Coordinates of C-alpha atoms in Angstrom, one line a residue:
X1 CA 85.4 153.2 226.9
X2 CA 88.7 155.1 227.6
X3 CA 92.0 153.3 227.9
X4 CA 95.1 154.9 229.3
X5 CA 98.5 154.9 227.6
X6 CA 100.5 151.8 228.1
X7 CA 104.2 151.6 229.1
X8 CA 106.8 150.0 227.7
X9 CA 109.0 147.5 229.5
X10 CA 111.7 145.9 227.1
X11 CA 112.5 142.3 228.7
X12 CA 116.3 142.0 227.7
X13 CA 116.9 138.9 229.8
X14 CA 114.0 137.4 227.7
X15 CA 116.8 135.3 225.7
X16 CA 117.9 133.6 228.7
X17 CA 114.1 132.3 229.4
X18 CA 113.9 130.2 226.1
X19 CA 114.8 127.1 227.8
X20 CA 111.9 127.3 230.0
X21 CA 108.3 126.2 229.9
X22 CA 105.8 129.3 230.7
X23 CA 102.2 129.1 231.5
X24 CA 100.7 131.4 229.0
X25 CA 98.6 133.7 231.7
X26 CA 96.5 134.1 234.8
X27 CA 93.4 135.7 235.7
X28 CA 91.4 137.0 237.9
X29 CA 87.6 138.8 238.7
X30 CA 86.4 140.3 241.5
X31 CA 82.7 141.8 242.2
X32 CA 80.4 143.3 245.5
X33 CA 83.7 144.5 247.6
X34 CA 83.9 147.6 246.9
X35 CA 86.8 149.2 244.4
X36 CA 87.4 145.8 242.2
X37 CA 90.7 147.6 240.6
X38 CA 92.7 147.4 243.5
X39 CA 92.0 144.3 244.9
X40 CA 92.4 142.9 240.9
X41 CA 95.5 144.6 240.7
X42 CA 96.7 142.6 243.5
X43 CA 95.2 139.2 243.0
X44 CA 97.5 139.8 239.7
X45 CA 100.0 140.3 241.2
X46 CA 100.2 136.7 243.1
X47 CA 99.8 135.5 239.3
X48 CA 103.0 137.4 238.3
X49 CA 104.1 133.6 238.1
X50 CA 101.8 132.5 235.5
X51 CA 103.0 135.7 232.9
X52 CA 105.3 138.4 233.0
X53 CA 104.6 140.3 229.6
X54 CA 102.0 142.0 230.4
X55 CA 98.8 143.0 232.2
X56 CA 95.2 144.4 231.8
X57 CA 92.5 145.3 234.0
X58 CA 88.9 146.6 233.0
X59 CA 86.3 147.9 235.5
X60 CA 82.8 149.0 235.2
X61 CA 81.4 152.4 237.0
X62 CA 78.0 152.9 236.5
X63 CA 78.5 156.7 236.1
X64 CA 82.1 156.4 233.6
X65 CA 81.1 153.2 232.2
X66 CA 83.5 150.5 231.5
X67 CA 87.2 151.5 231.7
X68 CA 90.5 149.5 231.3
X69 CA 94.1 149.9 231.7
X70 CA 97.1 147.5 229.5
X71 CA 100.5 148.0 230.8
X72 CA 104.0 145.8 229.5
X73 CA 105.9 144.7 232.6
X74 CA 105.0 143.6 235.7
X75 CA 102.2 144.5 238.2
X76 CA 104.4 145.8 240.6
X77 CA 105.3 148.5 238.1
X78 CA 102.6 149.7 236.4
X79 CA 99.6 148.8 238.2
X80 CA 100.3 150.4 241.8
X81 CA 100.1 154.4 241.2
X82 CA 96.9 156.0 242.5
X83 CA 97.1 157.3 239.3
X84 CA 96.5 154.1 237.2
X85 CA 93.6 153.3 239.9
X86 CA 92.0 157.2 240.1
X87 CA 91.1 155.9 236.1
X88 CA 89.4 152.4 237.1
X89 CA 86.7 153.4 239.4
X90 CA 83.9 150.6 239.9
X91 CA 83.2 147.3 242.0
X92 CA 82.9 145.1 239.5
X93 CA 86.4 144.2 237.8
X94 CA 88.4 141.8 235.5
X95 CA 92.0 140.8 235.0
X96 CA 95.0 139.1 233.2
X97 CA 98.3 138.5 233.5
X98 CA 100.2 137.2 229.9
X99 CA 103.0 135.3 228.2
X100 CA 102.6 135.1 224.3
X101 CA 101.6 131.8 223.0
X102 CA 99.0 131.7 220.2
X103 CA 99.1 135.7 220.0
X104 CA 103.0 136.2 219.8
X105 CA 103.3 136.9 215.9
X106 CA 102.2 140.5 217.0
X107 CA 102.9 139.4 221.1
X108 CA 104.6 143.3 221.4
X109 CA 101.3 144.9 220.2
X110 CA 99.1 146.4 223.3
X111 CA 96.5 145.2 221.2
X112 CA 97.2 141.8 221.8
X113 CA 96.8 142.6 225.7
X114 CA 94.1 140.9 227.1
X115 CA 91.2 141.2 228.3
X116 CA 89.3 142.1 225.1
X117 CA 86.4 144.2 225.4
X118 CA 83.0 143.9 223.0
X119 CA 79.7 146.4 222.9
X120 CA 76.9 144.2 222.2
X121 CA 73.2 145.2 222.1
X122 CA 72.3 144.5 225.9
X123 CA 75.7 146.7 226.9
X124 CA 79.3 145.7 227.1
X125 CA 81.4 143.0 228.2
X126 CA 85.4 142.1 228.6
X127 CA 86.7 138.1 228.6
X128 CA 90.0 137.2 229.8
X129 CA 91.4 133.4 228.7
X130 CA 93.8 131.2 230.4
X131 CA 94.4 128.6 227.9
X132 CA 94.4 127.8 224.1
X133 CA 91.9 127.3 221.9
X134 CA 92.9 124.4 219.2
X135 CA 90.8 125.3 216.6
X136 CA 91.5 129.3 216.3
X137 CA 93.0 129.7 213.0
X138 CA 89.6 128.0 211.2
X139 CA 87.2 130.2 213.4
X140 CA 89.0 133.4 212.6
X141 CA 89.0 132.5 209.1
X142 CA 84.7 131.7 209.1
X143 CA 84.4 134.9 210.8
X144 CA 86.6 137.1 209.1
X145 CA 84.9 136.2 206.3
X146 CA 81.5 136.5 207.5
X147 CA 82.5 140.1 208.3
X148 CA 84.3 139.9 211.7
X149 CA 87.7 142.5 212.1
X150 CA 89.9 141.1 214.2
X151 CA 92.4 143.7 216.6
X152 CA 94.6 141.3 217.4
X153 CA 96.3 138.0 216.7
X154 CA 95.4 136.3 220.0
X155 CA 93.0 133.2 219.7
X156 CA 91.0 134.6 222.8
X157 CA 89.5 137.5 220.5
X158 CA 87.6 134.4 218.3
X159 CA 85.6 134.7 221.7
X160 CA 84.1 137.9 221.8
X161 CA 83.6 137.5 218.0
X162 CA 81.5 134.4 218.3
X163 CA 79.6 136.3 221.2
X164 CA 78.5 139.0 218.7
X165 CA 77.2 136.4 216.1
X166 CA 75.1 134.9 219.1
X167 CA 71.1 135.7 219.0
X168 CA 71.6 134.5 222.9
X169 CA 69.4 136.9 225.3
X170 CA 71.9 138.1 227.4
X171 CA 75.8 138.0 227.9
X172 CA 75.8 134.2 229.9
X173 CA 73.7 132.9 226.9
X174 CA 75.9 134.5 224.4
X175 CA 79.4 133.2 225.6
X176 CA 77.7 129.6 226.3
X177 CA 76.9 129.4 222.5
X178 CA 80.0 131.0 222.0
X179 CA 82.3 128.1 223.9
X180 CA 80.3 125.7 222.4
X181 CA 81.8 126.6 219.3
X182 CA 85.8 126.5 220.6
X183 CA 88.0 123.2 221.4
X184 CA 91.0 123.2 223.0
X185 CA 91.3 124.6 227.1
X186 CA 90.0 127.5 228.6
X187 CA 89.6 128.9 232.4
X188 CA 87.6 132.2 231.7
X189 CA 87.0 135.5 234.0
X190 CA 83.9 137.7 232.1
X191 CA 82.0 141.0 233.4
X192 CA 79.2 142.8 231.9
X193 CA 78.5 145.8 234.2
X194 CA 76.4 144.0 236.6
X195 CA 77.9 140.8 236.8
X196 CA 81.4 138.7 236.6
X197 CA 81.0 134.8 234.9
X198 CA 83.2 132.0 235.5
X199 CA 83.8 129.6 233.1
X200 CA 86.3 126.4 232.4
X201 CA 86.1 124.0 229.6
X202 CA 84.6 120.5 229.7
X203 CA 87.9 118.5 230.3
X204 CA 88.9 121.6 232.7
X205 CA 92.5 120.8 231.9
X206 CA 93.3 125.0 233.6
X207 CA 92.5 126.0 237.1
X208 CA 89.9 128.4 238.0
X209 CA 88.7 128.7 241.8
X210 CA 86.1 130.9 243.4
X211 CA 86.0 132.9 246.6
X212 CA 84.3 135.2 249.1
X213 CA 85.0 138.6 249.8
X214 CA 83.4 139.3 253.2
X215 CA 79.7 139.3 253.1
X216 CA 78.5 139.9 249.5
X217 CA 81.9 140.1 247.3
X218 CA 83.2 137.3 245.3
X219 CA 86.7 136.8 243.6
X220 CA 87.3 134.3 241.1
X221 CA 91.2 133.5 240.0
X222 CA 93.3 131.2 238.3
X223 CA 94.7 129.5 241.7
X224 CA 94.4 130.3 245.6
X225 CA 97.7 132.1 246.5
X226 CA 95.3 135.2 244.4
X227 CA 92.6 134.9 247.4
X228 CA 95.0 134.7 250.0
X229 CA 96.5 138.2 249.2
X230 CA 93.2 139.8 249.0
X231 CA 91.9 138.1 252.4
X232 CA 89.5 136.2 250.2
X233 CA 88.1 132.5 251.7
X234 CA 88.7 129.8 249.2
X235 CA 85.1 128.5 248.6
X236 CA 85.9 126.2 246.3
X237 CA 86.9 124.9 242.7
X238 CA 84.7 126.1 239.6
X239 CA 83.8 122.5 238.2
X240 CA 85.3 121.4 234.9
X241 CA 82.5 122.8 232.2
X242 CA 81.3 124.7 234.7
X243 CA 79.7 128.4 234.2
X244 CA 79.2 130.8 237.6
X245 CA 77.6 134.0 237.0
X246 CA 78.1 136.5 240.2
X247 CA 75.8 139.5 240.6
X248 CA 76.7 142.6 242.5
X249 CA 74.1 141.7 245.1
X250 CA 76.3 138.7 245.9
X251 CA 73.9 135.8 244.3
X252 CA 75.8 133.5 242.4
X253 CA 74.4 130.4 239.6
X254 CA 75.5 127.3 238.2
X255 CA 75.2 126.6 234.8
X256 CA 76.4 123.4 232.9
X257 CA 76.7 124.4 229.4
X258 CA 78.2 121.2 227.9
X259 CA 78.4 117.8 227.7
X260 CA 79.6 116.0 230.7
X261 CA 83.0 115.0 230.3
X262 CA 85.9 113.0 231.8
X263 CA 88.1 116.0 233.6
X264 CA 91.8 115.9 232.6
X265 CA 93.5 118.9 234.4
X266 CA 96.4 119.4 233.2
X267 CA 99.5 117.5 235.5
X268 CA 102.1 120.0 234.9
X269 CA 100.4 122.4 237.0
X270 CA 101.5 120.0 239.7
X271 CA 105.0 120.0 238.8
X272 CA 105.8 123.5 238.2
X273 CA 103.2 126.4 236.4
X274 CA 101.5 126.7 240.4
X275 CA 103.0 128.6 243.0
X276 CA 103.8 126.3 245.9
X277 CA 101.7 128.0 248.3
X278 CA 98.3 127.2 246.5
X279 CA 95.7 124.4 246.6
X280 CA 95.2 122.0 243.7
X281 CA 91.9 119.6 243.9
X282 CA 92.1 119.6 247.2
X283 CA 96.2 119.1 247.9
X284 CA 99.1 121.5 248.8
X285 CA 100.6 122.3 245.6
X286 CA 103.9 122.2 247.9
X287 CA 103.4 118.8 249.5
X288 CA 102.6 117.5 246.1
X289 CA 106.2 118.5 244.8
X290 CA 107.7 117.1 247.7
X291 CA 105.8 113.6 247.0
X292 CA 107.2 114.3 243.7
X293 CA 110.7 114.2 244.8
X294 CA 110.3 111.4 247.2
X295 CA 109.1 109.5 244.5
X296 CA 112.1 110.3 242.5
X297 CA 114.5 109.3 245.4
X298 CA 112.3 105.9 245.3
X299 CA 112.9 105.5 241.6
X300 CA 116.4 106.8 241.3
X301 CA 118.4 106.3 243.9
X302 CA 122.0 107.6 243.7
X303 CA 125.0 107.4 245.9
X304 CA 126.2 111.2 246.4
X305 CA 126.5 114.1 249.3
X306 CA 124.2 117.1 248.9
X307 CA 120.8 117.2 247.2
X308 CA 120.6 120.8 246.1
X309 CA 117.5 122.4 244.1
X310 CA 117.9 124.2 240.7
X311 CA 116.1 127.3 242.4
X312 CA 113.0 128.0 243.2
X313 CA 111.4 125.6 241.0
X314 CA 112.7 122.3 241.9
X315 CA 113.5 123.3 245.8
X316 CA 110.3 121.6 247.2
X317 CA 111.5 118.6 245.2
X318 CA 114.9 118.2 246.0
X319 CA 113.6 118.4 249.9
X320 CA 111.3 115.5 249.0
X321 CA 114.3 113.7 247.5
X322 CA 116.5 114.5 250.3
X323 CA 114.1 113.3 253.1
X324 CA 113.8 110.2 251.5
X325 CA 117.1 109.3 250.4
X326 CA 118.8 110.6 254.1
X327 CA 121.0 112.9 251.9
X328 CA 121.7 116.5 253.2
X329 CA 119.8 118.8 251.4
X330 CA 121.4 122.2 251.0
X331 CA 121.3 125.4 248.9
X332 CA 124.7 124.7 246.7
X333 CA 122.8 127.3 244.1
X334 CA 121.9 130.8 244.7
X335 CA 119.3 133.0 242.8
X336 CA 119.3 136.4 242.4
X337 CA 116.0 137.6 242.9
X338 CA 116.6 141.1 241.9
X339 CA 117.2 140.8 237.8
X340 CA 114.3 142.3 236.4
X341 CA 112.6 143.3 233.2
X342 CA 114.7 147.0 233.4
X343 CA 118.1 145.0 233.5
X344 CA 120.9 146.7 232.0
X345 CA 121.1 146.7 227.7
X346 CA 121.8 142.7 226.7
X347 CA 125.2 143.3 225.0
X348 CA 126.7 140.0 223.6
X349 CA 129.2 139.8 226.2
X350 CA 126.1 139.9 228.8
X351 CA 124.2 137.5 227.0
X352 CA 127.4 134.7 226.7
X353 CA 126.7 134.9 230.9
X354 CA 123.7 132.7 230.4
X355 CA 122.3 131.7 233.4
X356 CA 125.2 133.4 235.8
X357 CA 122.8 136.4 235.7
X358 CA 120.0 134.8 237.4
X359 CA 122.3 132.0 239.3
X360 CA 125.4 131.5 241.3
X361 CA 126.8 128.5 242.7
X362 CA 127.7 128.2 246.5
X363 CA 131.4 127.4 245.9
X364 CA 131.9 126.5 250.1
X365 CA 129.5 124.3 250.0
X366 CA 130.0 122.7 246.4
X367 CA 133.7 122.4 246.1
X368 CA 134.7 118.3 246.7
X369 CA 131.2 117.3 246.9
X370 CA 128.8 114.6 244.5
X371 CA 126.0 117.0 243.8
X372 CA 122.3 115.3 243.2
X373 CA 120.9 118.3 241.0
X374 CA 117.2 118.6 241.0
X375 CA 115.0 120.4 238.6
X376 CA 111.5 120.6 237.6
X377 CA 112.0 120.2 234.1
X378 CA 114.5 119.6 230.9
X379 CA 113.1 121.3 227.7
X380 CA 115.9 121.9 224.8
X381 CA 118.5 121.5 227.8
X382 CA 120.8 124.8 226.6
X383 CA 120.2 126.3 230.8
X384 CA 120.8 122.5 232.7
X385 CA 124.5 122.5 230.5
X386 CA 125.2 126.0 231.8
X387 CA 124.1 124.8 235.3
X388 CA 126.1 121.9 235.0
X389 CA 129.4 123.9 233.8
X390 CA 128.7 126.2 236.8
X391 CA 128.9 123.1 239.4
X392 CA 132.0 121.6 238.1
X393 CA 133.6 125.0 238.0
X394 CA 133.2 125.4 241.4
X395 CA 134.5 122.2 242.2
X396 CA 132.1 119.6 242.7
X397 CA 133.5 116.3 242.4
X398 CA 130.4 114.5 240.2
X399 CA 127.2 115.7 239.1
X400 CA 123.9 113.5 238.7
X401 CA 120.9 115.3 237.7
X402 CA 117.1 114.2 238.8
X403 CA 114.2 115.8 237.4
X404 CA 110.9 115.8 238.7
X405 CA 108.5 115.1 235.8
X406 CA 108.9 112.7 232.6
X407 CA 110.6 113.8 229.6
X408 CA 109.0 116.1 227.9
X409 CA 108.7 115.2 224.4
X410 CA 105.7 116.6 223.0
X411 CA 104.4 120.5 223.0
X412 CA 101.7 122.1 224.7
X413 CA 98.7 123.5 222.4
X414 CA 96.4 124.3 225.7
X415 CA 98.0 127.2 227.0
X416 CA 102.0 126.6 227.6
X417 CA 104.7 128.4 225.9
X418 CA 106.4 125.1 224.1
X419 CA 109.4 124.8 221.7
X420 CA 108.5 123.7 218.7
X421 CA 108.7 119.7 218.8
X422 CA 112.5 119.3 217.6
X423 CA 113.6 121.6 219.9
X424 CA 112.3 119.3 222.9
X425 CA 115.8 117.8 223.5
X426 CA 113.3 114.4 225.1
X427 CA 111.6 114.3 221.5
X428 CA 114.9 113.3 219.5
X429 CA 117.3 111.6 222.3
X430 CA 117.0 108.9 224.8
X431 CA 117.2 109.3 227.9
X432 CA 121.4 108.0 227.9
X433 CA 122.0 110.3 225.0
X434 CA 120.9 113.3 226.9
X435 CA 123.2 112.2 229.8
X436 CA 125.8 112.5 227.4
X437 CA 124.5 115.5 225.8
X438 CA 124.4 117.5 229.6
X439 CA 127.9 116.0 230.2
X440 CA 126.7 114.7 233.9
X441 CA 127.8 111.6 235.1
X442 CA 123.9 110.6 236.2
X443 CA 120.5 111.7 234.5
X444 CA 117.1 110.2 235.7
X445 CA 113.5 111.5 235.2
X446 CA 110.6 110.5 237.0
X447 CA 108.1 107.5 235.4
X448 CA 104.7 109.3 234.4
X449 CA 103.5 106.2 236.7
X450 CA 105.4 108.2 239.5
X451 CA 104.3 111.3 239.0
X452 CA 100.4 110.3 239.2
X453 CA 101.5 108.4 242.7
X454 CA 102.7 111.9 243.8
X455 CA 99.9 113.7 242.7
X456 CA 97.7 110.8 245.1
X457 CA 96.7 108.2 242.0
X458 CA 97.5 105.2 244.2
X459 CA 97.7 102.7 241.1
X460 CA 99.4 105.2 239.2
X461 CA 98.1 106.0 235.3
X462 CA 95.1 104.9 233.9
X463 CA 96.6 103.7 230.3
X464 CA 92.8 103.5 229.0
X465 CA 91.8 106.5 231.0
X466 CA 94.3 108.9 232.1
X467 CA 93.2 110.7 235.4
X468 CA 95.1 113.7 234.0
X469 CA 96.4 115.6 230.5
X470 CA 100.0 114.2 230.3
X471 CA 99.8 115.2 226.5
X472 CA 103.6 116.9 227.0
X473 CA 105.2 113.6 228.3
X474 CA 103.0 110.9 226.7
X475 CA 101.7 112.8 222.9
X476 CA 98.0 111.6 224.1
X477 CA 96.4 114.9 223.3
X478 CA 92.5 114.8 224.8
X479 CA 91.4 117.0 222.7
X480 CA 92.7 116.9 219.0
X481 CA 94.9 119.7 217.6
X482 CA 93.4 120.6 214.4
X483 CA 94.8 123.6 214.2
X484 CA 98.3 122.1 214.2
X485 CA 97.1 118.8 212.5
X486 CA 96.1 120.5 209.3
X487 CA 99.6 122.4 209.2
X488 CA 101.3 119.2 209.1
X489 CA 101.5 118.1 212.9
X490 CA 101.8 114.2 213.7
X491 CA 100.5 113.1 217.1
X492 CA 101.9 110.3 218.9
X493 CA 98.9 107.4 218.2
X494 CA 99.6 108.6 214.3

C-alpha cells in the first residue's frame, strides 16, 4: 500500500471559528462506475461543509492494490491534479472529509487522517466514520493491552482493531462483530477490494444515503447534495442499524446486524450541519430551515424593519421569519466568500478584526433601521457580540436577535465539535442574562417544541419518546457517555 506525501495547509483563521459548532466529517464510497477516485474526490468536495481539516481517499486496483492519498486543506486544493489521481487508479473507492473531535490531541498528525486502512487474512480493507464512538477510551485501553498498536488518536481506529480480533469469515462479518462492540453514533463507508459496505448505528442519529451510478455503480455518502454532483440518483436512505454491502457487479444486500431500535437522528442536522440543497428523511433540508424561521416569527414576534440573516447559515431562516412576520427581508450582512485556509499570517492586529474578516455590514441598508438578526445558533456567544458591535456601528437604530434552534446547553459526544460544557454560554445563563450579555435590546430562541413542528412533528416533542437526539438542547443523551461519565461528566437526569 503506497501513500503519497501530504500537504500542509496551516488554517490561520481557525481562531475565529471557535465560536462555532462543526460537524466532525463527511464521507463518501463509490463502486462499478468506473475510476472511483475522481468521482470520490468530488462527492467530497460537496461535503467540504461537513470538515475542512482534512481529506483522504483510498482506492483498490486489482493490478497496484489498494492505494490512498491524505492531504490538509480543502478538496479543491489538493485533490484535483491529475497528478494526485494518476496514483489512485481503481473502481472501487472510499472517502472522508474531517474536523478534529475525539482525535484532536494529535488532530495535526496525517496519521490521524482518516480512512484507516487494515490487512487482514482474507485481504485489506479501509473504514471511514462520521460520528463518535462513546466508549473509545475503554476499548483502546482492552486492546492495547491485548496487544493492539494504535497509529493514531482518533476513536475510529478502535474499529479496524476490533475487526482484526474478529474470527468473522469475511470483512462484513468482521466489522458487524466489530460495531457490536462500539456505542455512541456512527454512519460508516468500508471497501475491501471487491466490495464497498454501508453501515449506520442502531439509533442512526448520522446521515448516510445510497445511490446509483448509471447501470451497475453505486455511491454511498453522508447526504444527497454528494450524489447530485456526481449525477448520481438518490435511491434512498441506508436504514438506521442498517449494513449494505455493494459488489462491483452492481448487487447490493441488506443486513440488520443489531437490535432494533427506536431511530433518533440527530435534529441539528436540520438546523445547520446539512447543506440546504440536500434531502433529510424525505424533506428539503432548505424548506425545513425556512419552517424553522416561520416558526420563530410565530413564537417571537417583534416590532422592527429588516429581517436580515447572519450569513449563510441562518439565511433560509430569516426568509422563513420574514415571510411570516411581513417584514422585509434583506441582506444587511455581507460574507466574504473568498477568506481561505492560505489567508495572510494571523498577526494580533488581524486577529482583534474578529469576524470583520469573514463579514461586513451593509451600512445603506442598516443605518436608521430595527434590525431582527437571525442565526442558526449561539454557542459561547464571543462572534454574535462582534456581530452585534458591527450593526450598531453602522448605524442601526435597535437590534433584536432570533435564533433558530434552542439554547444549546449541553455538548455533543456523537460527532460535533462542542465547547466544553462551561463554555456553552446557554449552560450558565438564562435566556435574559444572555440578552444582556450580547448587549441587544431583544434575544429569543426557538422552543425545542418548535423546532420538532418545523422539522414536520405535528404535536411537537415526545417528552417520553423523543422523535429525534435533542441531547445538545435538552442533556437527554440516547446513548450514555461513559467515556465522559467516568471522567467526571454529569448528565442532565443526574
Amino acid at each position: 500500500m503506497s501513500e503519497t506525501e501530504p500537504l500542509w495547509r496551516s488554517n490561520p483563521l481557525d481562531a475565529l471559528d471557535g465560536d462555532t459548532l462543526h460537524e466532525e466529517c463527511g464521507v463518501f464510497g463509490a463502486i462499478g462506475a468506473g475510476e472511483a477516485a475522481p468521482l470520490v474526490a468530488l462527492g467530497l468536495h460537496a461535503l467540504q461543509h461537513r470538515g475542512q481539516e482534512a481529506g483522504g481517499i483510498v482506492v483498490h486496483d486489482p493490478e497496484r492494490g489498494f492505494n490512498f492519498a491524505r492531504r490538509f486543506g480543502y478538496v479543491r486544493d489538493t485533490f484535483t491534479s491529475q497528478d494526485v489521481m494518476d496514483t489512485l487508479p481503481g473502481d472501487v473507492g472510499i472517502g472522508h472529509v474531517r474536523y478534529a473531535t475525539s482525535g484532536s490531541k494529535g488532530g495535526t498528525a496525517i496519521r490521524e487522517v482518516q480512512p484507516f486502512f487494515g490487512e487482514f487474512a482474507m485481504g485489506g480493507a479501509a473504514v471511514a466514520h462520521n460520528g463518535n464512538i462513546v466508549n473509545a477510551e475503554a476499548l483502546r485501553k482492552d486492546l492495547i493491552g491485548r496487544g493492539s498498536i494504535f497509529q493514531s488518536s482518533s476513536d475510529s481506529e478502535c474499529i479496524i482493531h476490533l475487526m482484526a480480533r474478529s474470527m468473522g469469515p469475511n470483512i462484513p462479518e468482521r466489522m458487524k462483530d466489530a460495531l457490536r462492540r462500539v456505542e455512541g453514533a456512527f454512519s460508516i463507508v468500508a471497501m475491501t477490494r471487491t466490495k464497498l459496505i454501508g453501515c449506520r448505528d442502531p439509533l442512526g442519529v448520522r446521515p448516510l444515503v445510497l445511490g446509483r451510478i448509471g447501470e451497475t455503480g453505486y455511491a454511498l455518502a453522508s447526504e444527497t447534495c454528494a450524489l447530485d454532483i456526481i449525477g448520481a440518483e438518490f435511491l434512498r436512505e441506508v436504514e438506521p442499524g442498517e449494513m449494505v454491502v455493494i459488489t462491483k457487479e452492481g448487487a447490493l444486500i441488506s443486513h440488520r446486524p443489531f437490535e432494533q431500535r427506536r431511530p433518533r437522528f440527530c435534529i441539528f442536522e436540520h438546523v445547520y450541519f446539512s447543506r440546504p440543497d440536500s434531502i433529510l428523511g424525505g424533506r428539503s433540508v432548505y424548506e425545513t430551515r425556512e419552517a424553522i424561521g416561520r416558526e420563530l416569527a410565530k413564537e417571537a414576534p417583534v416590532e422592527a424593519d429588516l429581517v436580515c440573516p447572519v450569513p449563510d447559515s441562518g439565511t433560509p431562516a430569516a426568509i422563513g421569519y420574514s415571510l411570516e412576520s411581513g417584514i422585509p427581508y434583506a441582506m444587511g450582512i455581507i460574507r466574504n466568500q473568498y477568506v481561505g485556509r492560505t489567508f495572510i499570517e494571523p498577526t494580533e492586529q488581524i486577529r482583534n478584526m474578529g469576524v470583520r474578516l469573514k463579514l461586513n455590514v451593509n451600512r445603506a441598508l442598516i443605518r436608521g433601521k430595527r434590525v431582527v438578526l437571525v442565526d442558526d445558533s449561539v454557542v459561547r456567544g464571543t462572534t454574535s457580540r462582534k456581530i452585534k458591535e458591527m450593526i450598531l456601528d453602522a448605524g442601526a437604530a435597535a437590534v433584536h436577535f432570533r435564533i433558530a434552534s434552542p439554547p444549546t446547553a449541553w455538548p455533543c459526544f456523537y460527532g460535533v465539535d462542542t465547547p466544553q460544557r462551561e463554555k456553552l454560554l446557554a449552560a450558565t445563563m438564562s435566556e435574559e442574562e444572555m440578552r444582556r450579555h450580547l448587549g441587544v435590546d431583544s434575544l429569543r430562541f426557538i422552543s425545542l417544541d418548535g423546532l420538532y413542528r418545523a422539522v414536520g412533528e405535528a404535536k411537537g416533542r415526545n417528552p417520553d419518546a423523543p422523535q429525534y437526539c435533542d441531547a445538545c438542547f435538552s442533556g437527554e443523551y440516547p446513548v450514555s457517555p461513559s467515556d465522559q461519565i467516568a471522567r467526571g461528566f454529569r448528565v442532565a437526569a443526574e
